[in-house]
Amino acid sequence: MVQLRVLNGSRAGTAHNASRFPCIIGRASTDDLQLVEAGVWENHLQLDLRVPDGFRLSRLGQGRASVNGAEFDELTLRNGDVIELGAVKVQFWLAEVRQSDNRVRETLVWLGLAALVLAEGALMLALR
């Protein structure tokens, strides 16, 4: 649903896909996105989905954080926003949507329709 791309630090180039909310970002091993860089606290930030507002990012403790260079306590994120916490920069993106594989279901529907057409044809021949 949401992708958090780590832009620098020891996990630079990696991405965390968040699909359960709230999503906790911080240093703790229990955090959903664990970042161990300088200035990152345990349970540093919380990302939550609030309908209809969108994705809200909140600071959880004493750690400082900013989005696009502006400090905040709580704000709504937009696609492409850069989150800075400690020495780490993370970019917020909506994750790519993957279409589920429906080949079996589609095949069964087409076979059912073909059987229906054949049955109608046989009924028409029988009624002549």
JSON list of C-alpha atoms in Angstrom, two decimals:
[
{"chain": "A", "resi": 1, "resn": "MET", "atom": "CA", "xyz": [0.00, 0.00, 0.00]},
{"chain": "A", "resi": 2, "resn": "VAL", "atom": "CA", "xyz": [2.78, 2.44, 0.97]},
{"chain": "A", "resi": 3, "resn": "GLN", "atom": "CA", "xyz": [6.47, 2.27, 0.16]},
{"chain": "A", "resi": 4, "resn": "LEU", "atom": "CA", "xyz": [9.13, 3.92, 2.33]},
{"chain": "A", "resi": 5, "resn": "ARG", "atom": "CA", "xyz": [12.41, 4.18, 0.38]},
{"chain": "A", "resi": 6, "resn": "VAL", "atom": "CA", "xyz": [15.56, 4.69, 2.42]},
{"chain": "A", "resi": 7, "resn": "LEU", "atom": "CA", "xyz": [17.66, 7.30, 0.60]},
{"chain": "A", "resi": 8, "resn": "ASN", "atom": "CA", "xyz": [20.87, 7.26, 2.68]},
{"chain": "A", "resi": 9, "resn": "GLY", "atom": "CA", "xyz": [22.62, 5.50, 5.55]},
{"chain": "A", "resi": 10, "resn": "SER", "atom": "CA", "xyz": [23.31, 1.81, 6.04]},
{"chain": "A", "resi": 11, "resn": "ARG", "atom": "CA", "xyz": [20.00, 0.77, 4.41]},
{"chain": "A", "resi": 12, "resn": "ALA", "atom": "CA", "xyz": [20.23, 3.16, 1.44]},
{"chain": "A", "resi": 13, "resn": "GLY", "atom": "CA", "xyz": [18.43, 1.86, -1.61]},
{"chain": "A", "resi": 14, "resn": "THR", "atom": "CA", "xyz": [16.11, -0.46, 0.30]},
{"chain": "A", "resi": 15, "resn": "ALA", "atom": "CA", "xyz": [12.36, -0.09, 0.47]},
{"chain": "A", "resi": 16, "resn": "HIS", "atom": "CA", "xyz": [9.84, -1.06, 3.14]},
{"chain": "A", "resi": 17, "resn": "ASN", "atom": "CA", "xyz": [6.30, -1.83, 2.01]},
{"chain": "A", "resi": 18, "resn": "ALA", "atom": "CA", "xyz": [3.80, -0.93, 4.70]},
{"chain": "A", "resi": 19, "resn": "SER", "atom": "CA", "xyz": [0.37, -2.50, 4.44]},
{"chain": "A", "resi": 20, "resn": "ARG", "atom": "CA", "xyz": [-0.62, -2.59, 8.13]},
{"chain": "A", "resi": 21, "resn": "PHE", "atom": "CA", "xyz": [-1.18, 0.57, 10.10]},
{"chain": "A", "resi": 22, "resn": "PRO", "atom": "CA", "xyz": [-0.07, 2.12, 12.29]},
{"chain": "A", "resi": 23, "resn": "CYS", "atom": "CA", "xyz": [3.46, 1.61, 10.98]},
{"chain": "A", "resi": 24, "resn": "ILE", "atom": "CA", "xyz": [6.18, 2.50, 13.50]},
{"chain": "A", "resi": 25, "resn": "ILE", "atom": "CA", "xyz": [9.53, 3.84, 12.28]},
{"chain": "A", "resi": 26, "resn": "GLY", "atom": "CA", "xyz": [12.55, 3.93, 14.59]},
{"chain": "A", "resi": 27, "resn": "ARG", "atom": "CA", "xyz": [15.53, 2.21, 16.14]},
{"chain": "A", "resi": 28, "resn": "ALA", "atom": "CA", "xyz": [13.75, -0.52, 18.16]},
{"chain": "A", "resi": 29, "resn": "SER", "atom": "CA", "xyz": [13.91, -4.09, 16.89]},
{"chain": "A", "resi": 30, "resn": "THR", "atom": "CA", "xyz": [10.11, -4.22, 17.20]},
{"chain": "A", "resi": 31, "resn": "ASP", "atom": "CA", "xyz": [9.60, -1.19, 14.92]},
{"chain": "A", "resi": 32, "resn": "ASP", "atom": "CA", "xyz": [8.08, -1.95, 11.51]},
{"chain": "A", "resi": 33, "resn": "LEU", "atom": "CA", "xyz": [10.87, -0.03, 9.75]},
{"chain": "A", "resi": 34, "resn": "GLN", "atom": "CA", "xyz": [14.04, -0.30, 11.81]},
{"chain": "A", "resi": 35, "resn": "LEU", "atom": "CA", "xyz": [16.69, 2.37, 11.20]},
{"chain": "A", "resi": 36, "resn": "VAL", "atom": "CA", "xyz": [19.83, 2.34, 13.36]},
{"chain": "A", "resi": 37, "resn": "GLU", "atom": "CA", "xyz": [21.45, 5.58, 12.21]},
{"chain": "A", "resi": 38, "resn": "ALA", "atom": "CA", "xyz": [22.58, 8.38, 14.51]},
{"chain": "A", "resi": 39, "resn": "GLY", "atom": "CA", "xyz": [19.74, 10.51, 15.84]},
{"chain": "A", "resi": 40, "resn": "VAL", "atom": "CA", "xyz": [17.03, 7.88, 15.31]},
{"chain": "A", "resi": 41, "resn": "TRP", "atom": "CA", "xyz": [15.13, 6.99, 18.50]},
{"chain": "A", "resi": 42, "resn": "GLU", "atom": "CA", "xyz": [13.10, 3.94, 19.39]},
{"chain": "A", "resi": 43, "resn": "ASN", "atom": "CA", "xyz": [9.53, 4.39, 18.17]},
{"chain": "A", "resi": 44, "resn": "HIS", "atom": "CA", "xyz": [10.52, 7.69, 16.53]},
{"chain": "A", "resi": 45, "resn": "LEU", "atom": "CA", "xyz": [7.58, 8.12, 14.11]},
{"chain": "A", "resi": 46, "resn": "GLN", "atom": "CA", "xyz": [4.17, 6.63, 13.49]},
{"chain": "A", "resi": 47, "resn": "LEU", "atom": "CA", "xyz": [2.56, 6.42, 10.06]},
{"chain": "A", "resi": 48, "resn": "ASP", "atom": "CA", "xyz": [-1.18, 5.92, 10.13]},
{"chain": "A", "resi": 49, "resn": "LEU", "atom": "CA", "xyz": [-4.00, 5.79, 7.59]},
{"chain": "A", "resi": 50, "resn": "ARG", "atom": "CA", "xyz": [-6.84, 8.12, 8.45]},
{"chain": "A", "resi": 51, "resn": "VAL", "atom": "CA", "xyz": [-9.87, 8.15, 6.20]},
{"chain": "A", "resi": 52, "resn": "PRO", "atom": "CA", "xyz": [-10.59, 10.53, 4.48]},
{"chain": "A", "resi": 53, "resn": "ASP", "atom": "CA", "xyz": [-7.49, 12.61, 5.34]},
{"chain": "A", "resi": 54, "resn": "GLY", "atom": "CA", "xyz": [-4.87, 10.19, 4.02]},
{"chain": "A", "resi": 55, "resn": "PHE", "atom": "CA", "xyz": [-1.58, 9.08, 5.53]},
{"chain": "A", "resi": 56, "resn": "ARG", "atom": "CA", "xyz": [-0.69, 10.93, 8.75]},
{"chain": "A", "resi": 57, "resn": "LEU", "atom": "CA", "xyz": [2.83, 11.00, 10.15]},
{"chain": "A", "resi": 58, "resn": "SER", "atom": "CA", "xyz": [3.31, 11.74, 13.86]},
{"chain": "A", "resi": 59, "resn": "ARG", "atom": "CA", "xyz": [6.34, 12.16, 16.11]},
{"chain": "A", "resi": 60, "resn": "LEU", "atom": "CA", "xyz": [6.16, 9.78, 19.07]},
{"chain": "A", "resi": 61, "resn": "GLY", "atom": "CA", "xyz": [8.81, 11.07, 21.44]},
{"chain": "A", "resi": 62, "resn": "GLN", "atom": "CA", "xyz": [11.62, 13.53, 21.88]},
{"chain": "A", "resi": 63, "resn": "GLY", "atom": "CA", "xyz": [13.28, 12.72, 18.55]},
{"chain": "A", "resi": 64, "resn": "ARG", "atom": "CA", "xyz": [13.28, 15.46, 15.95]},
{"chain": "A", "resi": 65, "resn": "ALA", "atom": "CA", "xyz": [11.97, 14.94, 12.45]},
{"chain": "A", "resi": 66, "resn": "SER", "atom": "CA", "xyz": [11.12, 16.97, 9.38]},
{"chain": "A", "resi": 67, "resn": "VAL", "atom": "CA", "xyz": [9.28, 16.51, 6.10]},
{"chain": "A", "resi": 68, "resn": "ASN", "atom": "CA", "xyz": [10.70, 18.35, 3.09]},
{"chain": "A", "resi": 69, "resn": "GLY", "atom": "CA", "xyz": [12.86, 20.39, 5.49]},
{"chain": "A", "resi": 70, "resn": "ALA", "atom": "CA", "xyz": [10.02, 21.58, 7.78]},
{"chain": "A", "resi": 71, "resn": "GLU", "atom": "CA", "xyz": [9.76, 20.23, 11.34]},
{"chain": "A", "resi": 72, "resn": "PHE", "atom": "CA", "xyz": [6.38, 18.88, 12.44]},
{"chain": "A", "resi": 73, "resn": "ASP", "atom": "CA", "xyz": [4.51, 17.13, 15.22]},
{"chain": "A", "resi": 74, "resn": "GLU", "atom": "CA", "xyz": [1.83, 15.68, 12.95]},
{"chain": "A", "resi": 75, "resn": "LEU", "atom": "CA", "xyz": [1.06, 16.14, 9.25]},
{"chain": "A", "resi": 76, "resn": "THR", "atom": "CA", "xyz": [-0.52, 14.54, 6.20]},
{"chain": "A", "resi": 77, "resn": "LEU", "atom": "CA", "xyz": [2.00, 13.11, 3.75]},
{"chain": "A", "resi": 78, "resn": "ARG", "atom": "CA", "xyz": [1.92, 13.51, -0.02]},
{"chain": "A", "resi": 79, "resn": "ASN", "atom": "CA", "xyz": [3.43, 11.20, -2.60]},
{"chain": "A", "resi": 80, "resn": "GLY", "atom": "CA", "xyz": [7.17, 11.90, -2.90]},
{"chain": "A", "resi": 81, "resn": "ASP", "atom": "CA", "xyz": [7.62, 13.66, 0.47]},
{"chain": "A", "resi": 82, "resn": "VAL", "atom": "CA", "xyz": [11.07, 13.22, 2.04]},
{"chain": "A", "resi": 83, "resn": "ILE", "atom": "CA", "xyz": [11.06, 12.39, 5.75]},
{"chain": "A", "resi": 84, "resn": "GLU", "atom": "CA", "xyz": [14.21, 13.16, 7.75]},
{"chain": "A", "resi": 85, "resn": "LEU", "atom": "CA", "xyz": [14.76, 11.55, 11.14]},
{"chain": "A", "resi": 86, "resn": "GLY", "atom": "CA", "xyz": [18.18, 11.73, 12.65]},
{"chain": "A", "resi": 87, "resn": "ALA", "atom": "CA", "xyz": [20.78, 11.14, 9.93]},
{"chain": "A", "resi": 88, "resn": "VAL", "atom": "CA", "xyz": [18.36, 9.22, 7.69]},
{"chain": "A", "resi": 89, "resn": "LYS", "atom": "CA", "xyz": [16.20, 10.36, 4.79]},
{"chain": "A", "resi": 90, "resn": "VAL", "atom": "CA", "xyz": [13.21, 8.26, 3.76]},
{"chain": "A", "resi": 91, "resn": "GLN", "atom": "CA", "xyz": [10.94, 8.98, 0.81]},
{"chain": "A", "resi": 92, "resn": "PHE", "atom": "CA", "xyz": [7.21, 8.31, 1.06]},
{"chain": "A", "resi": 93, "resn": "TRP", "atom": "CA", "xyz": [5.55, 6.72, -1.99]},
{"chain": "A", "resi": 94, "resn": "LEU", "atom": "CA", "xyz": [2.30, 4.98, -2.71]},
{"chain": "A", "resi": 95, "resn": "ALA", "atom": "CA", "xyz": [3.30, 1.40, -3.52]},
{"chain": "A", "resi": 96, "resn": "GLU", "atom": "CA", "xyz": [2.80, -0.07, -6.96]},
{"chain": "A", "resi": 97, "resn": "VAL", "atom": "CA", "xyz": [-0.49, -1.85, -7.38]},
{"chain": "A", "resi": 98, "resn": "ARG", "atom": "CA", "xyz": [-0.21, -5.41, -8.59]},
{"chain": "A", "resi": 99, "resn": "GLN", "atom": "CA", "xyz": [-3.07, -7.02, -10.41]},
{"chain": "A", "resi": 100, "resn": "SER", "atom": "CA", "xyz": [-4.01, -10.42, -9.07]},
{"chain": "A", "resi": 101, "resn": "ASP", "atom": "CA", "xyz": [-3.75, -13.41, -11.38]},
{"chain": "A", "resi": 102, "resn": "ASN", "atom": "CA", "xyz": [-7.28, -14.22, -12.56]},
{"chain": "A", "resi": 103, "resn": "ARG", "atom": "CA", "xyz": [-6.42, -16.63, -15.39]},
{"chain": "A", "resi": 104, "resn": "VAL", "atom": "CA", "xyz": [-8.16, -19.62, -13.82]},
{"chain": "A", "resi": 105, "resn": "ARG", "atom": "CA", "xyz": [-11.30, -17.63, -12.99]},
{"chain": "A", "resi": 106, "resn": "GLU", "atom": "CA", "xyz": [-11.41, -16.06, -16.46]},
{"chain": "A", "resi": 107, "resn": "THR", "atom": "CA", "xyz": [-10.95, -19.48, -18.12]},
{"chain": "A", "resi": 108, "resn": "LEU", "atom": "CA", "xyz": [-13.81, -20.94, -16.09]},
{"chain": "A", "resi": 109, "resn": "VAL", "atom": "CA", "xyz": [-16.10, -18.02, -17.03]},
{"chain": "A", "resi": 110, "resn": "TRP", "atom": "CA", "xyz": [-15.31, -18.42, -20.74]},
{"chain": "A", "resi": 111, "resn": "LEU", "atom": "CA", "xyz": [-15.86, -22.19, -20.56]},
{"chain": "A", "resi": 112, "resn": "GLY", "atom": "CA", "xyz": [-19.17, -21.59, -18.79]},
{"chain": "A", "resi": 113, "resn": "LEU", "atom": "CA", "xyz": [-20.27, -19.13, -21.47]},
{"chain": "A", "resi": 114, "resn": "ALA", "atom": "CA", "xyz": [-19.27, -21.57, -24.23]},
{"chain": "A", "resi": 115, "resn": "ALA", "atom": "CA", "xyz": [-21.25, -24.35, -22.51]},
{"chain": "A", "resi": 116, "resn": "LEU", "atom": "CA", "xyz": [-24.27, -22.03, -22.25]},
{"chain": "A", "resi": 117, "resn": "VAL", "atom": "CA", "xyz": [-24.09, -21.16, -25.98]},
{"chain": "A", "resi": 118, "resn": "LEU", "atom": "CA", "xyz": [-23.80, -24.86, -26.89]},
{"chain": "A", "resi": 119, "resn": "ALA", "atom": "CA", "xyz": [-26.75, -25.73, -24.64]},
{"chain": "A", "resi": 120, "resn": "GLU", "atom": "CA", "xyz": [-28.87, -22.99, -26.23]},
{"chain": "A", "resi": 121, "resn": "GLY", "atom": "CA", "xyz": [-27.95, -24.26, -29.72]},
{"chain": "A", "resi": 122, "resn": "ALA", "atom": "CA", "xyz": [-28.87, -27.82, -28.75]},
{"chain": "A", "resi": 123, "resn": "LEU", "atom": "CA", "xyz": [-32.20, -26.61, -27.31]},
{"chain": "A", "resi": 124, "resn": "MET", "atom": "CA", "xyz": [-33.00, -24.68, -30.50]},
{"chain": "A", "resi": 125, "resn": "LEU", "atom": "CA", "xyz": [-32.27, -27.79, -32.61]},
{"chain": "A", "resi": 126, "resn": "ALA", "atom": "CA", "xyz": [-34.45, -29.93, -30.34]},
{"chain": "A", "resi": 127, "resn": "LEU", "atom": "CA", "xyz": [-37.39, -27.50, -30.61]},
{"chain": "A", "resi": 128, "resn": "ARG", "atom": "CA", "xyz": [-37.44, -27.53, -34.47]}
]
